[in-house]
GROMACS .gro file of C-alpha atoms in nm:
model
  261
    1MET     CA    1   2.409  -0.847   0.436
    2SER     CA    2   2.660  -0.573   0.369
    3GLY     CA    3   2.644  -0.307   0.101
    4PRO     CA    4   2.393  -0.034   0.024
    5LEU     CA    5   2.023  -0.106   0.007
    6VAL     CA    6   1.814   0.124  -0.213
    7VAL     CA    7   1.456   0.144  -0.087
    8ILE     CA    8   1.197   0.229  -0.354
    9PRO     CA    9   0.839   0.281  -0.227
   10THR     CA   10   0.573   0.227  -0.494
   11TYR     CA   11   0.207   0.290  -0.552
   12ASP     CA   12   0.091   0.261  -0.913
   13GLU     CA   13   0.442   0.287  -1.059
   14ARG     CA   14   0.430  -0.006  -1.301
   15GLU     CA   15   0.542   0.213  -1.592
   16ASN     CA   16   0.842   0.352  -1.407
   17LEU     CA   17   0.968   0.060  -1.198
   18PRO     CA   18   1.168  -0.147  -1.452
   19GLY     CA   19   1.360   0.153  -1.575
   20ILE     CA   20   1.443   0.292  -1.233
   21ILE     CA   21   1.567  -0.043  -1.102
   22ALA     CA   22   1.781  -0.096  -1.411
   23ARG     CA   23   1.935   0.249  -1.364
   24VAL     CA   24   2.007   0.185  -0.995
   25ARG     CA   25   2.175  -0.147  -1.074
   26ALA     CA   26   2.382   0.016  -1.349
   27ALA     CA   27   2.485   0.314  -1.134
   28VAL     CA   28   2.584   0.108  -0.828
   29PRO     CA   29   2.620  -0.261  -0.924
   30THR     CA   30   2.693  -0.358  -0.562
   31ALA     CA   31   2.360  -0.216  -0.440
   32SER     CA   32   2.056  -0.423  -0.354
   33VAL     CA   33   1.703  -0.293  -0.411
   34LEU     CA   34   1.397  -0.324  -0.191
   35VAL     CA   35   1.064  -0.239  -0.355
   36VAL     CA   36   0.799  -0.152  -0.096
   37ASP     CA   37   0.461  -0.177  -0.264
   38ASP     CA   38   0.144  -0.054  -0.096
   39GLY     CA   39  -0.098  -0.284  -0.278
   40SER     CA   40  -0.081  -0.099  -0.609
   41PRO     CA   41  -0.398  -0.171  -0.811
   42ASP     CA   42  -0.203  -0.134  -1.139
   43GLY     CA   43   0.001  -0.449  -1.071
   44THR     CA   44   0.327  -0.283  -0.963
   45GLY     CA   45   0.372  -0.537  -0.685
   46GLU     CA   46   0.330  -0.833  -0.918
   47LEU     CA   47   0.579  -0.683  -1.162
   48ALA     CA   48   0.824  -0.628  -0.876
   49ASP     CA   49   0.791  -0.996  -0.785
   50GLU     CA   50   0.879  -1.093  -1.141
   51MET     CA   51   1.185  -0.869  -1.132
   52ALA     CA   52   1.293  -1.013  -0.797
   53ALA     CA   53   1.263  -1.365  -0.936
   54ALA     CA   54   1.499  -1.268  -1.219
   55ASP     CA   55   1.752  -1.071  -1.010
   56PRO     CA   56   1.869  -1.190  -0.664
   57ALA     CA   57   1.965  -0.831  -0.576
   58VAL     CA   58   1.598  -0.723  -0.589
   59GLU     CA   59   1.359  -0.787  -0.299
   60VAL     CA   60   0.993  -0.696  -0.253
   61LEU     CA   61   0.805  -0.599   0.062
   62HIS     CA   62   0.427  -0.612   0.013
   63ARG     CA   63   0.201  -0.399   0.230
   64ARG     CA   64  -0.174  -0.433   0.251
   65GLY     CA   65  -0.266  -0.089   0.121
   66LYS     CA   66  -0.175   0.275   0.078
   67GLU     CA   67  -0.071   0.392   0.424
   68GLY     CA   68   0.163   0.678   0.341
   69LEU     CA   69   0.522   0.727   0.231
   70GLY     CA   70   0.654   0.746   0.585
   71ALA     CA   71   0.490   0.419   0.686
   72ALA     CA   72   0.646   0.248   0.384
   73TYR     CA   73   0.993   0.376   0.471
   74LEU     CA   74   0.962   0.283   0.838
   75ALA     CA   75   0.867  -0.073   0.741
   76ALA     CA   76   1.161  -0.082   0.500
   77PHE     CA   77   1.404   0.045   0.765
   78ASP     CA   78   1.300  -0.233   1.004
   79TRP     CA   79   1.339  -0.488   0.722
   80ALA     CA   80   1.683  -0.355   0.629
   81LEU     CA   81   1.817  -0.333   0.984
   82ASP     CA   82   1.705  -0.688   1.059
   83ARG     CA   83   1.910  -0.807   0.759
   84GLY     CA   84   2.222  -0.605   0.824
   85PHE     CA   85   2.217  -0.365   0.529
   86ASP     CA   86   2.430  -0.052   0.560
   87PRO     CA   87   2.389   0.217   0.432
   88ILE     CA   88   2.021   0.251   0.345
   89VAL     CA   89   1.912   0.479   0.061
   90GLN     CA   90   1.574   0.643  -0.004
   91LEU     CA   91   1.484   0.681  -0.372
   92ASP     CA   92   1.158   0.766  -0.549
   93ALA     CA   93   1.024   0.531  -0.816
   94ASP     CA   94   0.912   0.804  -1.053
   95GLY     CA   95   1.257   0.904  -1.181
   96SER     CA   96   1.268   1.235  -0.996
   97HIS     CA   97   1.571   1.109  -0.803
   98LEU     CA   98   1.842   1.033  -1.056
   99PRO     CA   99   2.011   0.698  -0.983
  100GLU     CA  100   2.312   0.823  -1.176
  101GLN     CA  101   2.377   1.068  -0.890
  102LEU     CA  102   2.378   0.796  -0.625
  103PRO     CA  103   2.757   0.735  -0.651
  104ALA     CA  104   2.814   1.103  -0.565
  105LEU     CA  105   2.581   1.076  -0.263
  106LEU     CA  106   2.765   0.765  -0.146
  107ASP     CA  107   3.096   0.950  -0.188
  108ALA     CA  108   2.960   1.235   0.025
  109PHE     CA  109   2.850   0.975   0.278
  110GLU     CA  110   3.211   0.859   0.319
  111ALA     CA  111   3.370   1.206   0.321
  112THR     CA  112   3.501   1.325   0.658
  113ASP     CA  113   3.516   1.668   0.815
  114ASP     CA  114   3.821   1.829   0.978
  115ALA     CA  115   3.758   1.621   1.289
  116GLY     CA  116   3.756   1.298   1.089
  117ARG     CA  117   3.381   1.243   1.122
  118ALA     CA  118   3.174   1.102   0.837
  119PRO     CA  119   2.806   1.197   0.805
  120ASP     CA  120   2.534   0.988   0.965
  121VAL     CA  121   2.284   1.114   0.709
  122VAL     CA  122   2.335   1.262   0.362
  123ILE     CA  123   2.047   1.455   0.207
  124GLY     CA  124   2.040   1.499  -0.170
  125SER     CA  125   1.961   1.870  -0.172
  126ARG     CA  126   1.799   2.078  -0.443
  127TRP     CA  127   1.868   2.405  -0.268
  128VAL     CA  128   2.243   2.402  -0.204
  129PRO     CA  129   2.493   2.529  -0.465
  130GLY     CA  130   2.495   2.287  -0.755
  131GLY     CA  131   2.147   2.151  -0.679
  132SER     CA  132   1.839   2.220  -0.891
  133ALA     CA  133   1.485   2.116  -0.983
  134VAL     CA  134   1.417   2.057  -1.354
  135ASN     CA  135   1.081   2.110  -1.526
  136TRP     CA  136   0.914   2.234  -1.211
  137PRO     CA  137   0.666   2.523  -1.226
  138ARG     CA  138   0.759   2.827  -1.023
  139ARG     CA  139   0.472   2.761  -0.785
  140ARG     CA  140   0.610   2.419  -0.690
  141ILE     CA  141   0.962   2.553  -0.645
  142TRP     CA  142   0.818   2.820  -0.417
  143LEU     CA  143   0.627   2.559  -0.215
  144SER     CA  144   0.934   2.343  -0.171
  145LYS     CA  145   1.170   2.625  -0.077
  146THR     CA  146   0.916   2.784   0.154
  147GLY     CA  147   0.844   2.453   0.326
  148SER     CA  148   1.213   2.388   0.387
  149THR     CA  149   1.281   2.743   0.504
  150TYR     CA  150   0.986   2.737   0.741
  151SER     CA  151   1.086   2.397   0.882
  152ARG     CA  152   1.442   2.519   0.930
  153TRP     CA  153   1.323   2.828   1.116
  154MET     CA  154   1.062   2.656   1.334
  155LEU     CA  155   1.272   2.353   1.428
  156GLY     CA  156   1.625   2.489   1.415
  157LEU     CA  157   1.731   2.254   1.136
  158PRO     CA  158   2.080   2.319   0.992
  159VAL     CA  159   1.987   2.209   0.639
  160LYS     CA  160   1.865   2.386   0.326
  161ASP     CA  161   1.636   2.109   0.196
  162ALA     CA  162   1.456   1.954   0.493
  163THR     CA  163   1.177   1.809   0.276
  164ALA     CA  164   1.408   1.628   0.031
  165GLY     CA  165   1.347   1.255  -0.008
  166TYR     CA  166   1.671   1.143  -0.175
  167ARG     CA  167   1.878   1.036   0.126
  168VAL     CA  168   2.143   0.800   0.257
  169TYR     CA  169   2.126   0.680   0.619
  170ARG     CA  170   2.386   0.494   0.820
  171ALA     CA  171   2.229   0.188   0.984
  172ASP     CA  172   2.349   0.293   1.330
  173ALA     CA  173   2.195   0.636   1.272
  174LEU     CA  174   1.854   0.483   1.209
  175ARG     CA  175   1.889   0.282   1.528
  176ALA     CA  176   1.978   0.599   1.720
  177LEU     CA  177   1.672   0.784   1.588
  178HIS     CA  178   1.423   0.576   1.786
  179LEU     CA  179   1.204   0.509   1.484
  180GLU     CA  180   0.919   0.404   1.710
  181ASP     CA  181   0.877   0.775   1.790
  182VAL     CA  182   0.841   0.878   1.424
  183HIS     CA  183   0.468   0.884   1.359
  184THR     CA  184   0.435   1.108   1.055
  185LYS     CA  185   0.329   0.898   0.759
  186GLY     CA  186   0.280   1.154   0.482
  187TYR     CA  187   0.477   1.443   0.329
  188GLY     CA  188   0.603   1.567   0.667
  189PHE     CA  189   0.795   1.242   0.720
  190GLN     CA  190   1.117   1.381   0.573
  191VAL     CA  191   1.109   1.683   0.804
  192ASP     CA  192   1.025   1.457   1.098
  193MET     CA  193   1.325   1.233   1.025
  194THR     CA  194   1.555   1.535   0.983
  195TRP     CA  195   1.443   1.677   1.315
  196HIS     CA  196   1.492   1.341   1.488
  197ALA     CA  197   1.844   1.320   1.345
  198VAL     CA  198   1.935   1.669   1.466
  199MET     CA  199   1.784   1.611   1.811
  200ALA     CA  200   1.982   1.286   1.837
  201GLY     CA  201   2.304   1.477   1.774
  202LEU     CA  202   2.372   1.306   1.442
  203ARG     CA  203   2.581   1.465   1.170
  204VAL     CA  204   2.361   1.561   0.875
  205ALA     CA  205   2.527   1.664   0.549
  206GLU     CA  206   2.383   1.784   0.218
  207ALA     CA  207   2.506   1.706  -0.132
  208PRO     CA  208   2.369   1.874  -0.448
  209VAL     CA  209   2.132   1.677  -0.669
  210THR     CA  210   1.915   1.751  -0.969
  211PHE     CA  211   1.549   1.675  -0.910
  212VAL     CA  212   1.364   1.594  -1.233
  213GLU     CA  213   0.985   1.606  -1.268
  214ARG     CA  214   0.835   1.270  -1.355
  215GLU     CA  215   0.766   1.198  -1.722
  216ARG     CA  216   0.514   0.915  -1.674
  217GLY     CA  217   0.232   0.874  -1.427
  218ARG     CA  218   0.069   1.129  -1.202
  219SER     CA  219   0.236   1.310  -0.915
  220LYS     CA  220   0.083   1.243  -0.574
  221MET     CA  221   0.190   1.584  -0.440
  222SER     CA  222  -0.049   1.875  -0.386
  223ALA     CA  223  -0.049   2.211  -0.210
  224ALA     CA  224  -0.298   2.072   0.044
  225ILE     CA  225  -0.055   1.797   0.141
  226VAL     CA  226   0.228   2.048   0.181
  227PHE     CA  227   0.024   2.286   0.395
  228GLU     CA  228  -0.100   1.999   0.611
  229ALA     CA  229   0.262   1.902   0.677
  230MET     CA  230   0.355   2.261   0.759
  231GLY     CA  231   0.073   2.267   1.010
  232ARG     CA  232   0.239   1.980   1.190
  233VAL     CA  233   0.576   2.155   1.173
  234THR     CA  234   0.412   2.457   1.338
  235ALA     CA  235   0.287   2.242   1.625
  236TRP     CA  236   0.627   2.081   1.674
  237GLY     CA  237   0.801   2.419   1.658
  238ILE     CA  238   0.570   2.574   1.918
  239ALA     CA  239   0.636   2.280   2.150
  240ARG     CA  240   1.009   2.323   2.094
  241ARG     CA  241   1.008   2.697   2.163
  242PHE     CA  242   0.790   2.704   2.473
  243ARG     CA  243   0.887   2.386   2.657
  244PRO     CA  244   1.215   2.251   2.793
  245ALA     CA  245   1.397   2.054   2.523
  246ARG     CA  246   1.323   1.704   2.657
  247GLN     CA  247   0.961   1.787   2.732
  248ALA     CA  248   0.920   1.950   2.390
  249THR     CA  249   1.051   1.639   2.217
  250SER     CA  250   0.815   1.418   2.418
  251GLU     CA  251   0.513   1.639   2.357
  252ALA     CA  252   0.591   1.677   1.987
  253SER     CA  253   0.617   1.300   1.962
  254GLU     CA  254   0.277   1.266   2.127
  255ALA     CA  255   0.138   1.528   1.888
  256ARG     CA  256   0.242   1.305   1.599
  257ARG     CA  257   0.066   0.993   1.728
  258PRO     CA  258  -0.298   1.059   1.632
  259SER     CA  259  -0.210   1.135   1.269
  260ARG     CA  260  -0.164   0.843   1.031
  261ALA     CA  261  -0.189   1.046   0.707
   0.00000   0.00000   0.00000
């Protein structure tokens, strides 16, 4: 199928799901939606099935349990590529990523540079001019900015918001990334994907977005999760700095394999 596919991973998001899907469909009526539910005990998956039965533009991918955000996205990417969707959008179910800003991200996705090249990846960035985070405590802003800055320094990433999850990928870009080598399943997944894109020579652009703290439900983020991810970034960065580029990429990929968090 042609047209954008908006991937929405869920775990216990029954309260938020109907509203977020309605807003996506209103913002970009040509978009399809794929809900990827990790066996939510609150019935999110069953509700998603009801919504899919009522709207042919909504699909549901059920997974057996909570295996991490990255694992959910990787399964969704395979599903989307098999069915010919292009582009593919990442969007959180909790309302933190505003669907109303998706048209602007899609516009940025089609914009070309002076050489006539359009981006392969567009990151909705909180930390470029015009971007922001609303209703966040200072401590969380510090964690996010520090994590992105550290990732940029350790891995040589040319982006301001490496940990951002609101993204648009070209289908060919995902194929070029060798997704089988992406093994990070938790918070570090976004950094891992950014690094893979840069190493593959893809064009990564950022567009400003407003990130809004969820109003319903409980955030799954914690400082421990962030610091665990930064520990992995440190390992990848050391491999990058002290090994030849190809060997560093291979060893960093191997370093990812044991972790399924």
